[in-house]
mmCIF file of C-alpha atoms in Angstrom:
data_model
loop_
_atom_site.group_PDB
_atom_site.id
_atom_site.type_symbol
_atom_site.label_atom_id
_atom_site.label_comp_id
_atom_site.label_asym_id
_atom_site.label_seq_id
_atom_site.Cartn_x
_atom_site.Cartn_y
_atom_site.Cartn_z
ATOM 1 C CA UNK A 1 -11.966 -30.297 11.239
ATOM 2 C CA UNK A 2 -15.721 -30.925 11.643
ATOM 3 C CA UNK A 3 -18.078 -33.224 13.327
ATOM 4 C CA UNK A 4 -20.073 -33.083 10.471
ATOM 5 C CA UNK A 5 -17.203 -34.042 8.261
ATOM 6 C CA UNK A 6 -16.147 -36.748 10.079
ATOM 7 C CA UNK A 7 -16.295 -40.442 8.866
ATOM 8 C CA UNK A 8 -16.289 -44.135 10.018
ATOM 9 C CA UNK A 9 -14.541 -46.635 8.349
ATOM 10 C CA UNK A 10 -16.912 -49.794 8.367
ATOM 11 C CA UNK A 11 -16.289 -53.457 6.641
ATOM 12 C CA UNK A 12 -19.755 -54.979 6.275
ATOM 13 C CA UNK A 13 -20.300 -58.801 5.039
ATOM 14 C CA UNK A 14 -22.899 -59.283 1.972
ATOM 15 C CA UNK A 15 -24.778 -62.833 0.891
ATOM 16 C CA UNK A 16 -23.961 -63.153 -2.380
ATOM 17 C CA UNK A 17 -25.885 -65.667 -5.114
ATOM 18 C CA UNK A 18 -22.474 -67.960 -4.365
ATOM 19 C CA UNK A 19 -22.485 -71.009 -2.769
ATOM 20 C CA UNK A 20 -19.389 -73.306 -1.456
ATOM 21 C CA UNK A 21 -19.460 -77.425 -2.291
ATOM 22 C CA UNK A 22 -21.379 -77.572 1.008
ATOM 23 C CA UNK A 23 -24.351 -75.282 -0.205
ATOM 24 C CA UNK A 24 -23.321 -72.957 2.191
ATOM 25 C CA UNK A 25 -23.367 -68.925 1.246
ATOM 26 C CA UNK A 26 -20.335 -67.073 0.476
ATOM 27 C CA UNK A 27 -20.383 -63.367 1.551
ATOM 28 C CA UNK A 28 -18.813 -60.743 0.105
ATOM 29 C CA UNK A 29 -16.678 -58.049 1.748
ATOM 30 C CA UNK A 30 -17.606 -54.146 1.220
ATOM 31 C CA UNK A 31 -15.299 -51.190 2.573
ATOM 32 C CA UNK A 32 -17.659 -48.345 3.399
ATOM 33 C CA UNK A 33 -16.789 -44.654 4.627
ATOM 34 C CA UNK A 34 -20.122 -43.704 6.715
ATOM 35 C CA UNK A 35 -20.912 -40.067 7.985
ATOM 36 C CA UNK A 36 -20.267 -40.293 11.972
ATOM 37 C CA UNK A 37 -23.095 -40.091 13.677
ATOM 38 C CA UNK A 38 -23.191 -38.762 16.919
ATOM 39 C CA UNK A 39 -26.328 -39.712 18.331
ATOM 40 C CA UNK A 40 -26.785 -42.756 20.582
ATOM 41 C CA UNK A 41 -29.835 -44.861 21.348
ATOM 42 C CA UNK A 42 -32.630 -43.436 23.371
ATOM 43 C CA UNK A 43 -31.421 -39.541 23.190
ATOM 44 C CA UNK A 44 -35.163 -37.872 22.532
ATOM 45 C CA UNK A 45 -36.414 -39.780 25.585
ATOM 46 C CA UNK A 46 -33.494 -38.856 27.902
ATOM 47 C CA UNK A 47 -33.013 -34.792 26.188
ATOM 48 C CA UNK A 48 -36.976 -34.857 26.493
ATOM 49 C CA UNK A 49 -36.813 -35.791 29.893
ATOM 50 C CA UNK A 50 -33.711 -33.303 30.682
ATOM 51 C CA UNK A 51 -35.692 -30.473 29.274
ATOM 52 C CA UNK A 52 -39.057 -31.605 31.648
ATOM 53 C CA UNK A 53 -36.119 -31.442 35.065
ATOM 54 C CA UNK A 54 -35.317 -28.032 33.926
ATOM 55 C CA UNK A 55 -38.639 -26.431 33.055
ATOM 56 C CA UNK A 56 -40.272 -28.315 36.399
ATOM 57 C CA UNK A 57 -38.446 -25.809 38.735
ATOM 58 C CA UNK A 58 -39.328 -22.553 36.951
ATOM 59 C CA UNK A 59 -43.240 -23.897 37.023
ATOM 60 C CA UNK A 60 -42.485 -24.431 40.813
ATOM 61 C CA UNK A 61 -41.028 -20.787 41.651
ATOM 62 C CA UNK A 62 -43.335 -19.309 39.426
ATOM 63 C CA UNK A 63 -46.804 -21.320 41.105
ATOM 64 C CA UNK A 64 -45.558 -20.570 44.722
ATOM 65 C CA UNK A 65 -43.475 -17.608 44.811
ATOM 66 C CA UNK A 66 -46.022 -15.039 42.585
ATOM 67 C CA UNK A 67 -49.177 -17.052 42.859
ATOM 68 C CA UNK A 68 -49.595 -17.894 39.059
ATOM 69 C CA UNK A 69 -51.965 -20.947 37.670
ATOM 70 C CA UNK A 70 -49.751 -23.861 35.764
ATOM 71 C CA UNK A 71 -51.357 -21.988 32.851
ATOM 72 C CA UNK A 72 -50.264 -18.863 33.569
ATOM 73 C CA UNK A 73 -46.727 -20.202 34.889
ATOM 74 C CA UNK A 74 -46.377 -21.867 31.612
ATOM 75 C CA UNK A 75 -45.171 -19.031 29.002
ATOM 76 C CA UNK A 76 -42.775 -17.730 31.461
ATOM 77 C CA UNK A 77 -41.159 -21.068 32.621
ATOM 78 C CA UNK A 78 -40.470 -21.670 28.894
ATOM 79 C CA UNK A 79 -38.799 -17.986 28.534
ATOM 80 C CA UNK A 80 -36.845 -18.889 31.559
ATOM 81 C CA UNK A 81 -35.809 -22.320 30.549
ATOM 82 C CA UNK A 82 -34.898 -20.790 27.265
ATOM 83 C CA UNK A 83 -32.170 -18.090 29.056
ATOM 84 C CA UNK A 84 -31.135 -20.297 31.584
ATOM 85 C CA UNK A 85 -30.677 -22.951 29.069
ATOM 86 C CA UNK A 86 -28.670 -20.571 26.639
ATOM 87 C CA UNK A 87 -26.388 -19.356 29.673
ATOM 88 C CA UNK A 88 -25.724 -22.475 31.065
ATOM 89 C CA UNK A 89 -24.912 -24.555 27.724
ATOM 90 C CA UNK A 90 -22.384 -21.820 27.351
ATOM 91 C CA UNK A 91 -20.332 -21.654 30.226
ATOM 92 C CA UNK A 92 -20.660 -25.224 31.363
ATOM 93 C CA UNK A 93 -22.326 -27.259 28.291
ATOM 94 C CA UNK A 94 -24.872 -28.604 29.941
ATOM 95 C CA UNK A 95 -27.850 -27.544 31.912
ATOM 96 C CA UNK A 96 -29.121 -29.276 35.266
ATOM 97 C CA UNK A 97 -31.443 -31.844 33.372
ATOM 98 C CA UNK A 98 -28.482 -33.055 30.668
ATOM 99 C CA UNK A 99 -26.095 -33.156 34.097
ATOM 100 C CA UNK A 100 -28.417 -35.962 35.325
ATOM 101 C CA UNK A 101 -28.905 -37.931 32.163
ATOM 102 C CA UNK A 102 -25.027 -37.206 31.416
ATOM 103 C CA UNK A 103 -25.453 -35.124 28.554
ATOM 104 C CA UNK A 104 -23.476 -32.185 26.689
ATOM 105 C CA UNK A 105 -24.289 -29.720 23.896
ATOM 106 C CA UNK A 106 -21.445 -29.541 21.711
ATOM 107 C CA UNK A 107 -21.112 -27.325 18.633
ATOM 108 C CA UNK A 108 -19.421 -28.782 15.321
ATOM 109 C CA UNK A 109 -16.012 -28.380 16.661
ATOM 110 C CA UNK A 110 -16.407 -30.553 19.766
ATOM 111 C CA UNK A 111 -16.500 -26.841 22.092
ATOM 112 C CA UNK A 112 -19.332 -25.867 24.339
ATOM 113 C CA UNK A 113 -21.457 -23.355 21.820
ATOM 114 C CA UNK A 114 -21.101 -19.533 21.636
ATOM 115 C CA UNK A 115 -23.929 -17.565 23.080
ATOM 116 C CA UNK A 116 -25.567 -16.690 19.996
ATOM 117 C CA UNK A 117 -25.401 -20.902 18.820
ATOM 118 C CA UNK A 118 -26.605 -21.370 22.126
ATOM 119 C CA UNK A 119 -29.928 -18.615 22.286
ATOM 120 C CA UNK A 120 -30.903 -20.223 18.443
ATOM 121 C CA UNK A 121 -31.085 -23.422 19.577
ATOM 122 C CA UNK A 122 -32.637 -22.548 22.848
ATOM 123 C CA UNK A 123 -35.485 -20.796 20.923
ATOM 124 C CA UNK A 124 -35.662 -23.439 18.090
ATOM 125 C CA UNK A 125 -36.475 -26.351 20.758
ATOM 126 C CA UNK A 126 -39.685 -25.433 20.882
ATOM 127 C CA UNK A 127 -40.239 -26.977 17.326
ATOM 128 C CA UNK A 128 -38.870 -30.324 19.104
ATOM 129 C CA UNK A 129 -42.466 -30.326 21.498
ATOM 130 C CA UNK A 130 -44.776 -31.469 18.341
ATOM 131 C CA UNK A 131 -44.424 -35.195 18.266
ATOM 132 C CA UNK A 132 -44.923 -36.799 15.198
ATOM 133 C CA UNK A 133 -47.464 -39.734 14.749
ATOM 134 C CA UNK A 134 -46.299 -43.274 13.112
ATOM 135 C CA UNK A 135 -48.085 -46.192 12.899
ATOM 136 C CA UNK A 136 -46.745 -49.546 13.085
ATOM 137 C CA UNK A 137 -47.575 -53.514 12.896
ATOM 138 C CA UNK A 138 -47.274 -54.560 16.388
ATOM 139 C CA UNK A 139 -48.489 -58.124 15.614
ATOM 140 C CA UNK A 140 -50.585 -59.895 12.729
ATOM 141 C CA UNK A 141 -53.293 -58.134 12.563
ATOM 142 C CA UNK A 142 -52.752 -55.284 14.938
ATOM 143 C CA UNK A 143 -51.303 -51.996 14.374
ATOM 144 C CA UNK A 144 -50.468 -49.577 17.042
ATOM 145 C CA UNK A 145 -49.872 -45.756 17.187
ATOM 146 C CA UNK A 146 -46.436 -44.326 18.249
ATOM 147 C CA UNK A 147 -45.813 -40.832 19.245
ATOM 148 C CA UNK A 148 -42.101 -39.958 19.188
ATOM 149 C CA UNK A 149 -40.092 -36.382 19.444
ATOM 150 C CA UNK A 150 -38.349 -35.732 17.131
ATOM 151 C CA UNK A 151 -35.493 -33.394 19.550
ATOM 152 C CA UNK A 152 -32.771 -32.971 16.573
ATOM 153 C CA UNK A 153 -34.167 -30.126 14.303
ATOM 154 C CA UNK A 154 -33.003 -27.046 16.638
ATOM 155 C CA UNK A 155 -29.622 -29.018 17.053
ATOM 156 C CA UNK A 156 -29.806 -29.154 12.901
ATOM 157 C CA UNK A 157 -30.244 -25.753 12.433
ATOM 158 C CA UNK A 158 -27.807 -24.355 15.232
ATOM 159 C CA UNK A 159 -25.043 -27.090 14.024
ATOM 160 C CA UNK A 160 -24.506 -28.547 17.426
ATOM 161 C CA UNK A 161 -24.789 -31.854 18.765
ATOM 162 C CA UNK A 162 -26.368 -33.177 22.159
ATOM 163 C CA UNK A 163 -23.670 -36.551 22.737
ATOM 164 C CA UNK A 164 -23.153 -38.244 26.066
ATOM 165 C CA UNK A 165 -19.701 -36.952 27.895
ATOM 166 C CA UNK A 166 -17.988 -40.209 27.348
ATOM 167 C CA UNK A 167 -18.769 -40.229 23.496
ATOM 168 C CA UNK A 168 -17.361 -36.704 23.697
ATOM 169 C CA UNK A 169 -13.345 -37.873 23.962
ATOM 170 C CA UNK A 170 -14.209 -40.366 21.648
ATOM 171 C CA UNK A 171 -14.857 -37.444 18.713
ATOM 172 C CA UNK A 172 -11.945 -35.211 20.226
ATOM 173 C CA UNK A 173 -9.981 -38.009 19.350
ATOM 174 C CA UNK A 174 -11.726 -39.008 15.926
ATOM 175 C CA UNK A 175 -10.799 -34.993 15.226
ATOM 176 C CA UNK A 176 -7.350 -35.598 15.918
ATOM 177 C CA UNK A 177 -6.737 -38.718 13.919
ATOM 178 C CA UNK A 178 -8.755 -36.524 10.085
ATOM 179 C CA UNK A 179 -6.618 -33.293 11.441
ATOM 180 C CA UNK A 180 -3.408 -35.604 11.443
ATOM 181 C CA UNK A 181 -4.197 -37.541 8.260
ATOM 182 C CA UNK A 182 -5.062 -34.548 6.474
ATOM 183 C CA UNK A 183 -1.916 -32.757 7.273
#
């Protein structure tokens, strides 16, 4: 069984055009099978920020210990961060910036990722740094520019998921139940 197959049973209470003697609205109850979705609120701000506390101490070697500009430092922080990344979310499934924001990379079995899963997603989260632009009504009147990351399309191509550790029992446990009612 798959994370991606997975589902959630959900009960959800309509309006309908029915009233009771009082005027009051009846709703109506629908039985839905949803898609589980791993992700919880806030994860591009907290991955975005794990990925700054692991790239911050490769810029730091690389400005004091061989002299380079933040410029020059750049390119090979971001090759670095990259390899240490893809060992790391291998062996342990998480890298020193997911550790602190309590994070794990997960593949679509619920197991840490192979190296290979590991080194495309690795190399695909540089497509994650170009924010995307939305505008919105803040008020009557006044509209606003966001800038958001969007930090799921190298997990979407690599099929692995970036869930907090307690969520990560949770969907061991899901996989369980669909491997039980399936056999």
């Amino acid at each position: 069984m798959r994370i991606s197959e997975l589902k959630v049973h959900r009960i959800i209470h309509r309006p309908s055009r029915i009233t009771d003697k009082h005027g009051r609205r009846i709703f109506e109850e629908y039985e839905y099978d949803f898609k589980y979705n791993p992700y919880f609120k806030n994860s591009e701000t907290q991955r975005l920020f794990a990925k700054i506390i692991d790239i911050l101490p490769c810029i730091l070697i690389l400005l004091y210990f061989f002299n380079l500009t933040i410029l020059k430092s750049l390119l090979p922080a971001i090759a670095l961060v990259i390899m240490y990344g893809t060992i790391s979310e291998t062996i342990f499934g998480k890298t020193l910036g997911k550790k602190i924001f309590k994070l794990i990379v997960i593949d679509d079995f619920a197991n840490t990722p192979s190296l290979s899963t590991s080194l495309k997603r690795n190399i695909l989260c540089l497509i994650n740094l170009f924010p995307t632009f939305t505008d919105y009504q803040y008020s009557p009147g006044i509209w606003k520019t966001a800038m958001n990351f969007n930090m799921h399309l190298n997990n979407k191509f690599a099929k692995t998921y970036v869930v907090k550790e307690k969520m990560l029992k949770e969907i061991e446990r899901m996989l369980e139940e669909q491997i039980k009612q399936k056999q």
